[in-house]
Short mmCIF file of C-alpha atoms in Angstrom, two decimals:
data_model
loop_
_atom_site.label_atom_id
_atom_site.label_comp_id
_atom_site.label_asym_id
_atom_site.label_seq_id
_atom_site.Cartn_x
_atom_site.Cartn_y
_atom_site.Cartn_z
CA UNK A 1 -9.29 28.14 0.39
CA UNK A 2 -7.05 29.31 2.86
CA UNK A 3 -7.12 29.56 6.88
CA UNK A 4 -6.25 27.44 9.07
CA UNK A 5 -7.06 23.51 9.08
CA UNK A 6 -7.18 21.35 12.42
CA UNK A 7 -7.10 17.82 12.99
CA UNK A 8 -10.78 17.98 14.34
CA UNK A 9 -13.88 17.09 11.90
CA UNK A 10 -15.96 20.17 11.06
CA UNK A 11 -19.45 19.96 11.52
CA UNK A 12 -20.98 18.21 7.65
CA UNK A 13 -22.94 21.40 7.48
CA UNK A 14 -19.69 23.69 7.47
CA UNK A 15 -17.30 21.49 5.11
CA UNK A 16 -17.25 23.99 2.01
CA UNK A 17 -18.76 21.94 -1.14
CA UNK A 18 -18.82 22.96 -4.58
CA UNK A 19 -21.99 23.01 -5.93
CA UNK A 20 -23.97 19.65 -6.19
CA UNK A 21 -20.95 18.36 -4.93
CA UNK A 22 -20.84 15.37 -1.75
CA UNK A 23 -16.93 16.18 -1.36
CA UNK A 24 -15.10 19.10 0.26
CA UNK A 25 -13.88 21.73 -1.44
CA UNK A 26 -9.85 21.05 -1.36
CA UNK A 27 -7.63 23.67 0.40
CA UNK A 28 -5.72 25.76 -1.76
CA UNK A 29 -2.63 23.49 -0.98
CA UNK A 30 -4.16 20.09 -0.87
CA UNK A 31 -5.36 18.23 2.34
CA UNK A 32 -2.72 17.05 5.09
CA UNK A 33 -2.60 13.94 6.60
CA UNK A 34 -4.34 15.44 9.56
CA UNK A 35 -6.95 16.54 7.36
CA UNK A 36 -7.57 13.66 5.59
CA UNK A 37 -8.27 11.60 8.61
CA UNK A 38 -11.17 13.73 9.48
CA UNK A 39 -13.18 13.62 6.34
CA UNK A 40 -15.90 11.14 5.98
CA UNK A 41 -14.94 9.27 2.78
CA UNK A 42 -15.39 6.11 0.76
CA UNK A 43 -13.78 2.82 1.67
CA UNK A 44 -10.16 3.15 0.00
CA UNK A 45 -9.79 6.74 -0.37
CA UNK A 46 -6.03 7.84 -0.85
CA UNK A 47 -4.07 10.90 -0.17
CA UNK A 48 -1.28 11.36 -2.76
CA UNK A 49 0.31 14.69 -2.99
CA UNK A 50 -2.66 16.42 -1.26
CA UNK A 51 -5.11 14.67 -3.77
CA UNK A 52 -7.93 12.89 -2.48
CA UNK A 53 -7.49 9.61 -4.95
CA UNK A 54 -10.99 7.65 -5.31
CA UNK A 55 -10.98 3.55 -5.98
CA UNK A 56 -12.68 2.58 -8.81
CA UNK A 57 -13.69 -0.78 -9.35
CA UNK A 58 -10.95 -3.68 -9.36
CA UNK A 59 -10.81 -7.07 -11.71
CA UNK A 60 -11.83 -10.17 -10.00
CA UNK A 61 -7.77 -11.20 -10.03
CA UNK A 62 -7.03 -7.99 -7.90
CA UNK A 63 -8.82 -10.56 -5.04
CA UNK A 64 -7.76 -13.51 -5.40
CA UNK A 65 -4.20 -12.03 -6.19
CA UNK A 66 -4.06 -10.05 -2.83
CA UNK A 67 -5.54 -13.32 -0.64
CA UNK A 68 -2.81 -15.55 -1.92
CA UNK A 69 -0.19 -13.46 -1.00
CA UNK A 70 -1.79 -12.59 2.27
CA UNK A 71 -2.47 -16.12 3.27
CA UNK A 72 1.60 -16.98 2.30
CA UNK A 73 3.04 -14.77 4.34
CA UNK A 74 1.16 -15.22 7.22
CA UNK A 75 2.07 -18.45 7.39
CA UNK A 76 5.89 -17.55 6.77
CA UNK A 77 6.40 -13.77 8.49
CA UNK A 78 8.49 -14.33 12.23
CA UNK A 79 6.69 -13.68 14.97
CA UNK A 80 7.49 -9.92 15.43
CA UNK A 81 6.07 -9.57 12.47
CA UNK A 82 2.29 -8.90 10.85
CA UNK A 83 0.69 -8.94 7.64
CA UNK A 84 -2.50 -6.43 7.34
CA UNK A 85 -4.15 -5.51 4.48
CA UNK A 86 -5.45 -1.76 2.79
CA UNK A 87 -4.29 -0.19 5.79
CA UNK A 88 -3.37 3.27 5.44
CA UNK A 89 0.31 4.15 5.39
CA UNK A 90 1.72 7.94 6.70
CA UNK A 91 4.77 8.68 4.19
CA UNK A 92 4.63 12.49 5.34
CA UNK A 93 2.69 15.11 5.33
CA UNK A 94 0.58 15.21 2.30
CA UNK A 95 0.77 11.61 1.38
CA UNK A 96 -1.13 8.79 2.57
CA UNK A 97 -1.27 5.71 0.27
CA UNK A 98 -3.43 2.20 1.09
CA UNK A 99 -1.12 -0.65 -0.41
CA UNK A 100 -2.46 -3.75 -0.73
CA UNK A 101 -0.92 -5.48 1.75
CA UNK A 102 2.09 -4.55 4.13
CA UNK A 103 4.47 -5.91 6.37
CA UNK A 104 5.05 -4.26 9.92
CA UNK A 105 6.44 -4.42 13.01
CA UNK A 106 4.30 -5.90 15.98
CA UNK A 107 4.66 -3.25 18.17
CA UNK A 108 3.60 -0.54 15.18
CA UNK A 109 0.03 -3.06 15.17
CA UNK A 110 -2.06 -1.70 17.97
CA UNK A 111 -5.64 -1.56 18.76
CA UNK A 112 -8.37 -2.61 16.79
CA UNK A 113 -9.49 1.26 16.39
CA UNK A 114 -6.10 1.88 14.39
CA UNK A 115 -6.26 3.71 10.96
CA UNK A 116 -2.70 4.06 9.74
CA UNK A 117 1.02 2.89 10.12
CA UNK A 118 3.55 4.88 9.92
CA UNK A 119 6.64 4.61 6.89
CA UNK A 120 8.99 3.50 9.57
CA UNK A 121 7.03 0.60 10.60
CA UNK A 122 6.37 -0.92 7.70
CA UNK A 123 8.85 -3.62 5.90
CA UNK A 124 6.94 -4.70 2.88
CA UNK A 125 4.72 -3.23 0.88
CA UNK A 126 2.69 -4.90 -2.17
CA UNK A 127 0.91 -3.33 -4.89
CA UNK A 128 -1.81 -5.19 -7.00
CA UNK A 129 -1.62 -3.73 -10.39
CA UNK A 130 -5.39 -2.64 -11.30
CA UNK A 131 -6.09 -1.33 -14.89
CA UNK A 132 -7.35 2.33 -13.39
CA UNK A 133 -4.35 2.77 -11.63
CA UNK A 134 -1.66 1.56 -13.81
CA UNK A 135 0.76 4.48 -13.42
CA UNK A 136 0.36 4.85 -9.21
CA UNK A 137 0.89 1.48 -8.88
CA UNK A 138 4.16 1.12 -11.11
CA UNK A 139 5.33 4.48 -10.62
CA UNK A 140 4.45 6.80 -8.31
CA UNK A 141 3.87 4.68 -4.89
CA UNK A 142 6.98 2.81 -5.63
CA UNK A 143 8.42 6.03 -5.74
CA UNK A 144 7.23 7.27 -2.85
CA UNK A 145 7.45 4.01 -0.87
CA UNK A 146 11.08 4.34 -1.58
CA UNK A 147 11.29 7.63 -0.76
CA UNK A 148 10.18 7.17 2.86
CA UNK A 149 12.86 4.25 3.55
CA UNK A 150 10.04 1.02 2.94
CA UNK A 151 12.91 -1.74 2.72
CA UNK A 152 10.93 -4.18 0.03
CA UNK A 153 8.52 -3.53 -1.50
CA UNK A 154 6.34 -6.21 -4.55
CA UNK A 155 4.22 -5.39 -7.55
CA UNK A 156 1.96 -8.20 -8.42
CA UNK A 157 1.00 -8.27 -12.53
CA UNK A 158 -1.61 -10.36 -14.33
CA UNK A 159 0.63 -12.17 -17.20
CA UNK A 160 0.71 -15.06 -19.42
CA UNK A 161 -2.24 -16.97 -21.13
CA UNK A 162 -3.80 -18.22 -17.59
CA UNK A 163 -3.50 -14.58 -16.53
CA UNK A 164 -1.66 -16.23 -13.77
CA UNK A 165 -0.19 -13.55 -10.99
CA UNK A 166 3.47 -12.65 -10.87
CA UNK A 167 5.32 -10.70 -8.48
CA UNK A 168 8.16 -8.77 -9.51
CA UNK A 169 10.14 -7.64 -6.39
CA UNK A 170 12.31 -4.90 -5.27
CA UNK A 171 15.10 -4.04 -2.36
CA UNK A 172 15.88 -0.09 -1.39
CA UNK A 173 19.18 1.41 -1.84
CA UNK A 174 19.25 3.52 0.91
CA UNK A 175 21.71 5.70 -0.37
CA UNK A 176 19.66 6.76 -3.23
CA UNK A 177 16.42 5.94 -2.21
CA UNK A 178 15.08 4.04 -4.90
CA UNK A 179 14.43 0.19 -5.58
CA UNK A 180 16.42 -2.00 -7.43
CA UNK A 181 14.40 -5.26 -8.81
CA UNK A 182 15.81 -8.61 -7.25
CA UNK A 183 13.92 -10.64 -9.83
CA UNK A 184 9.73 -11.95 -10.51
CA UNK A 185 8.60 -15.06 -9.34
CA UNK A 186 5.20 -17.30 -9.61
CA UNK A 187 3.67 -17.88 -6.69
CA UNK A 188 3.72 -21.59 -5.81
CA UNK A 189 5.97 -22.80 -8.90
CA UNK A 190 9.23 -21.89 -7.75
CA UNK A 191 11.34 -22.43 -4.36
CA UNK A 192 12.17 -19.98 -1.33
CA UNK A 193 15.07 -17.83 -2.29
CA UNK A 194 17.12 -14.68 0.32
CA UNK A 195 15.28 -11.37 -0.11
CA UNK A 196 18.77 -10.15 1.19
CA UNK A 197 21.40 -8.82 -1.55
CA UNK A 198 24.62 -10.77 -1.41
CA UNK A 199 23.04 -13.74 0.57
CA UNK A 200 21.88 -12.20 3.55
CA UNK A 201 19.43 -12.92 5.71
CA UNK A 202 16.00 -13.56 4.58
CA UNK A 203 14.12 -11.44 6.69
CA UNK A 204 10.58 -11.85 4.51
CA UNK A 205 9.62 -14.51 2.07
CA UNK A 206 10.25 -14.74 -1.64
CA UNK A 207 6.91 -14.57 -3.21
CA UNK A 208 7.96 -18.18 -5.05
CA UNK A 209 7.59 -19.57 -1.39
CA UNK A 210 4.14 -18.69 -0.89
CA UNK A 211 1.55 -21.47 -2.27
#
């Protein structure tokens, strides 16, 4: 629409709405970052690409899913580590995903009135694959996940005749940006293994570790 957004809320009365519409109008080039913190939205809202991206409602193995992997690497992270999860994560300008769960640094985890993390904080990030959002999950977030330097990052399927979870895991190559898989594994059936290529250090679990 034009002019000039700010990082402070307008008044609900002068948001622009189109017709019987509860949402803003968009800006002709999307919402920012800065925008989208200001708009009064539902639980789970994400900006991709400018897009406001709604949640629709998830499988009962998106929960379950997500709290196993949680409560594993809690108990396994170091201690300058935390696990939070559906936190918003800052990738740039116009994009502002909610994985499932991350991985950050403790100093990036600050008061309890925080909102967001920013790329370079964040280690890990998991995706629950959810039948509405198929393609973000597989494709686009991993893409732009990569993009912004996220060192790991896990997509957790539904598979096999117990529609059991399994985790399918990636490293960055940080000369191309992009993720290479380092294998899948089923939670609680297999042993620990290095994240690290070549043996290196294991700076976060292997899914198999987390029971």
């Amino acid at each position: 629409m034009g002019g000039t957004m700010t990082a402070e809320a307008l008044p609900e009365s002068s948001q622009p709405r189109s017709g019987d519409s509860p949402w803003p109008v968009p800006p002709e080039n999307g919402y920012t970052v800065d925008d989208f913190f200001t708009l009064d939205l539902p639980p789970h809202t994400e900006l991709i690409d400018g897009s406001l991206v709604f949640v629709s409602p998830r499988r009962k193995f998106h929960t379950p899913a997500m709290y196993l992997l949680e409560q594993g690497l809690r108990q396994h992270v170091p201690d300058d580590l935390r696990v939070r999860r559906e936190m918003a994560v800052v990738l740039g300008k116009r994009n502002a995903p909610e994985p499932d769960l991350v991985v950050v640094t403790a100093q990036a985890d600050k008061d309890q009135r925080q909102t967001r993390y920013q790329a370079a904080d964040v280690l890990l990030a998991v995706e629950v694959v959810s039948p509405d959002s198929e393609d973000r999950d597989r494709d686009t977030k991993p893409h732009k996940y990569a993009g912004a330097g996220i060192k790991h990052f896990w997509l957790v399927e539904m598979a096999g005749e117990h529609d059991r979870p399994v985790v399918v895991t990636y490293e960055l190559d940080p000369v191309n940006r992009t993720y290479i898989s380092t294998g899948a594994s089923w939670p609680g059936r297999c042993r620990p293994r290095p994240t690290g290529r070549g043996g290196g250090t294991r700076i976060l679990p292997g899914p198999s570790s987390l029971q």
